[in-house]
mmCIF file of C-alpha atoms in Angstrom:
data_model
loop_
_atom_site.group_PDB
_atom_site.id
_atom_site.type_symbol
_atom_site.label_atom_id
_atom_site.label_comp_id
_atom_site.label_asym_id
_atom_site.label_seq_id
_atom_site.Cartn_x
_atom_site.Cartn_y
_atom_site.Cartn_z
ATOM 1 C CA UNK M 1 -40.865 44.636 33.694
ATOM 2 C CA UNK M 2 -42.250 44.054 37.215
ATOM 3 C CA UNK M 3 -45.777 45.001 38.245
ATOM 4 C CA UNK M 4 -47.375 45.556 41.651
ATOM 5 C CA UNK M 5 -48.227 41.892 41.988
ATOM 6 C CA UNK M 6 -44.544 40.926 41.641
ATOM 7 C CA UNK M 7 -44.933 38.866 38.497
ATOM 8 C CA UNK M 8 -42.571 39.459 35.628
ATOM 9 C CA UNK M 9 -44.245 39.524 32.222
ATOM 10 C CA UNK M 10 -42.221 39.579 29.019
ATOM 11 C CA UNK M 11 -43.215 42.061 26.364
ATOM 12 C CA UNK M 12 -43.421 39.350 23.682
ATOM 13 C CA UNK M 13 -45.961 37.294 25.640
ATOM 14 C CA UNK M 14 -47.981 40.438 26.371
ATOM 15 C CA UNK M 15 -47.838 41.361 22.686
ATOM 16 C CA UNK M 16 -49.053 37.902 21.677
ATOM 17 C CA UNK M 17 -51.807 38.023 24.258
ATOM 18 C CA UNK M 18 -52.839 41.482 23.082
ATOM 19 C CA UNK M 19 -52.983 40.320 19.459
ATOM 20 C CA UNK M 20 -55.151 37.373 20.453
ATOM 21 C CA UNK M 21 -57.452 39.450 22.598
ATOM 22 C CA UNK M 22 -57.613 42.466 20.308
ATOM 23 C CA UNK M 23 -57.860 40.746 16.967
ATOM 24 C CA UNK M 24 -59.777 37.466 17.039
ATOM 25 C CA UNK M 25 -62.786 38.480 19.155
ATOM 26 C CA UNK M 26 -63.096 41.684 17.187
ATOM 27 C CA UNK M 27 -63.422 39.827 13.903
ATOM 28 C CA UNK M 28 -66.689 38.212 14.858
ATOM 29 C CA UNK M 29 -68.963 41.290 14.868
ATOM 30 C CA UNK M 30 -68.345 41.803 11.159
ATOM 31 C CA UNK M 31 -71.742 40.363 10.331
ATOM 32 C CA UNK M 32 -71.485 40.995 6.603
ATOM 33 C CA UNK M 33 -68.591 38.553 6.426
ATOM 34 C CA UNK M 34 -69.504 36.030 9.073
ATOM 35 C CA UNK M 35 -73.247 36.039 8.405
ATOM 36 C CA UNK M 36 -75.830 36.596 11.064
ATOM 37 C CA UNK M 37 -74.817 35.133 14.394
ATOM 38 C CA UNK M 38 -77.681 33.803 16.474
ATOM 39 C CA UNK M 39 -77.751 33.145 20.168
ATOM 40 C CA UNK M 40 -77.519 29.372 20.101
ATOM 41 C CA UNK M 41 -76.006 27.759 23.165
ATOM 42 C CA UNK M 42 -75.580 24.440 21.358
ATOM 43 C CA UNK M 43 -73.307 26.064 18.771
ATOM 44 C CA UNK M 44 -70.908 27.263 21.452
ATOM 45 C CA UNK M 45 -67.572 25.490 21.227
ATOM 46 C CA UNK M 46 -65.956 24.455 24.496
ATOM 47 C CA UNK M 47 -62.429 25.823 25.002
ATOM 48 C CA UNK M 48 -59.947 23.085 24.242
ATOM 49 C CA UNK M 49 -62.460 21.060 22.213
ATOM 50 C CA UNK M 50 -61.286 19.370 19.025
ATOM 51 C CA UNK M 51 -63.208 21.759 16.738
ATOM 52 C CA UNK M 52 -61.993 24.756 18.720
ATOM 53 C CA UNK M 53 -58.364 23.690 18.269
ATOM 54 C CA UNK M 54 -58.841 23.090 14.537
ATOM 55 C CA UNK M 55 -60.542 26.469 14.068
ATOM 56 C CA UNK M 56 -57.769 28.200 15.998
ATOM 57 C CA UNK M 57 -55.144 26.498 13.804
ATOM 58 C CA UNK M 58 -56.934 27.582 10.616
ATOM 59 C CA UNK M 59 -57.149 31.164 11.889
ATOM 60 C CA UNK M 60 -53.430 31.137 12.621
ATOM 61 C CA UNK M 61 -52.739 30.016 9.043
ATOM 62 C CA UNK M 62 -54.789 32.841 7.544
ATOM 63 C CA UNK M 63 -54.035 35.609 10.056
ATOM 64 C CA UNK M 64 -50.279 36.016 10.007
ATOM 65 C CA UNK M 65 -48.562 38.649 12.130
ATOM 66 C CA UNK M 66 -48.225 40.850 9.053
ATOM 67 C CA UNK M 67 -51.968 40.750 8.401
ATOM 68 C CA UNK M 68 -52.993 41.234 12.038
ATOM 69 C CA UNK M 69 -52.206 44.953 11.918
ATOM 70 C CA UNK M 70 -54.559 45.482 8.971
ATOM 71 C CA UNK M 71 -57.334 43.478 10.621
ATOM 72 C CA UNK M 72 -56.877 45.428 13.848
ATOM 73 C CA UNK M 73 -57.090 48.671 11.827
ATOM 74 C CA UNK M 74 -60.309 47.382 10.226
ATOM 75 C CA UNK M 75 -61.809 46.698 13.650
ATOM 76 C CA UNK M 76 -60.670 50.093 14.939
ATOM 77 C CA UNK M 77 -62.280 51.910 11.996
ATOM 78 C CA UNK M 78 -65.511 49.968 12.503
ATOM 79 C CA UNK M 79 -65.590 50.721 16.243
ATOM 80 C CA UNK M 80 -64.756 54.398 15.679
ATOM 81 C CA UNK M 81 -68.241 55.147 14.363
ATOM 82 C CA UNK M 82 -69.881 54.886 17.810
ATOM 83 C CA UNK M 83 -72.038 57.886 18.795
ATOM 84 C CA UNK M 84 -72.614 58.007 22.546
ATOM 85 C CA UNK M 85 -75.424 60.575 22.295
ATOM 86 C CA UNK M 86 -77.503 58.303 20.061
ATOM 87 C CA UNK M 87 -76.171 54.956 21.319
ATOM 88 C CA UNK M 88 -75.617 54.012 17.687
ATOM 89 C CA UNK M 89 -72.815 52.860 15.445
ATOM 90 C CA UNK M 90 -69.744 51.230 16.836
ATOM 91 C CA UNK M 91 -68.404 47.760 16.179
ATOM 92 C CA UNK M 92 -71.285 46.401 14.127
ATOM 93 C CA UNK M 93 -69.720 45.332 10.836
ATOM 94 C CA UNK M 94 -70.910 48.400 8.932
ATOM 95 C CA UNK M 95 -67.318 49.085 7.877
ATOM 96 C CA UNK M 96 -67.778 46.699 4.933
ATOM 97 C CA UNK M 97 -70.232 49.228 3.455
ATOM 98 C CA UNK M 98 -67.818 52.126 3.975
ATOM 99 C CA UNK M 99 -64.654 50.791 2.325
ATOM 100 C CA UNK M 100 -64.737 53.437 -0.425
ATOM 101 C CA UNK M 101 -64.351 56.299 2.057
ATOM 102 C CA UNK M 102 -60.861 57.897 1.970
ATOM 103 C CA UNK M 103 -60.137 57.179 5.648
ATOM 104 C CA UNK M 104 -60.732 53.469 5.008
ATOM 105 C CA UNK M 105 -58.231 53.190 2.155
ATOM 106 C CA UNK M 106 -56.436 49.848 2.167
ATOM 107 C CA UNK M 107 -58.966 48.002 4.319
ATOM 108 C CA UNK M 108 -60.286 45.849 1.459
ATOM 109 C CA UNK M 109 -57.265 43.563 1.890
ATOM 110 C CA UNK M 110 -58.246 42.899 5.504
ATOM 111 C CA UNK M 111 -61.811 42.082 4.473
ATOM 112 C CA UNK M 112 -60.435 39.532 1.977
ATOM 113 C CA UNK M 113 -58.332 37.990 4.765
ATOM 114 C CA UNK M 114 -61.441 37.634 6.925
ATOM 115 C CA UNK M 115 -63.401 36.118 4.048
ATOM 116 C CA UNK M 116 -60.657 33.523 3.611
ATOM 117 C CA UNK M 117 -60.743 32.791 7.357
ATOM 118 C CA UNK M 118 -64.519 32.375 7.216
ATOM 119 C CA UNK M 119 -64.232 29.922 4.312
ATOM 120 C CA UNK M 120 -61.741 27.821 6.270
ATOM 121 C CA UNK M 121 -63.859 27.890 9.438
ATOM 122 C CA UNK M 122 -67.063 27.003 7.553
ATOM 123 C CA UNK M 123 -65.315 23.925 6.179
ATOM 124 C CA UNK M 124 -64.619 22.790 9.759
ATOM 125 C CA UNK M 125 -67.780 23.969 11.497
ATOM 126 C CA UNK M 126 -70.661 25.206 9.318
ATOM 127 C CA UNK M 127 -73.111 27.586 10.927
ATOM 128 C CA UNK M 128 -72.709 29.949 13.877
ATOM 129 C CA UNK M 129 -69.751 29.151 16.100
ATOM 130 C CA UNK M 130 -70.051 31.683 18.891
ATOM 131 C CA UNK M 131 -72.671 32.890 21.324
ATOM 132 C CA UNK M 132 -72.916 36.635 21.972
#
């Protein structure tokens, strides 16, 4: 596939990039699972740092391709609660309190996956890892 800027991009690399972009950053706002994240510049991990690489490897172990779809669905359901008129809802982690609703059937498995990821990350780097 060729785009206007004359660079060919394979669909598999785009798919991998989309999974990385769409899944991992979206996991972090689930405050119930990851705890409260504070703005702490010292806790920010530099890209390519040793801890960053180890955390990324642990996430890859826990978040297989088969589980990524469920986690993405979890994020989508959480984000779908946004109300533009009231500037409320949205991707705020409240989905963990709404797992019993019929439209959220099957999302408990994804929450368990994220809890396992958090356990692995806490073993490497306790405390907040990211600055928002």
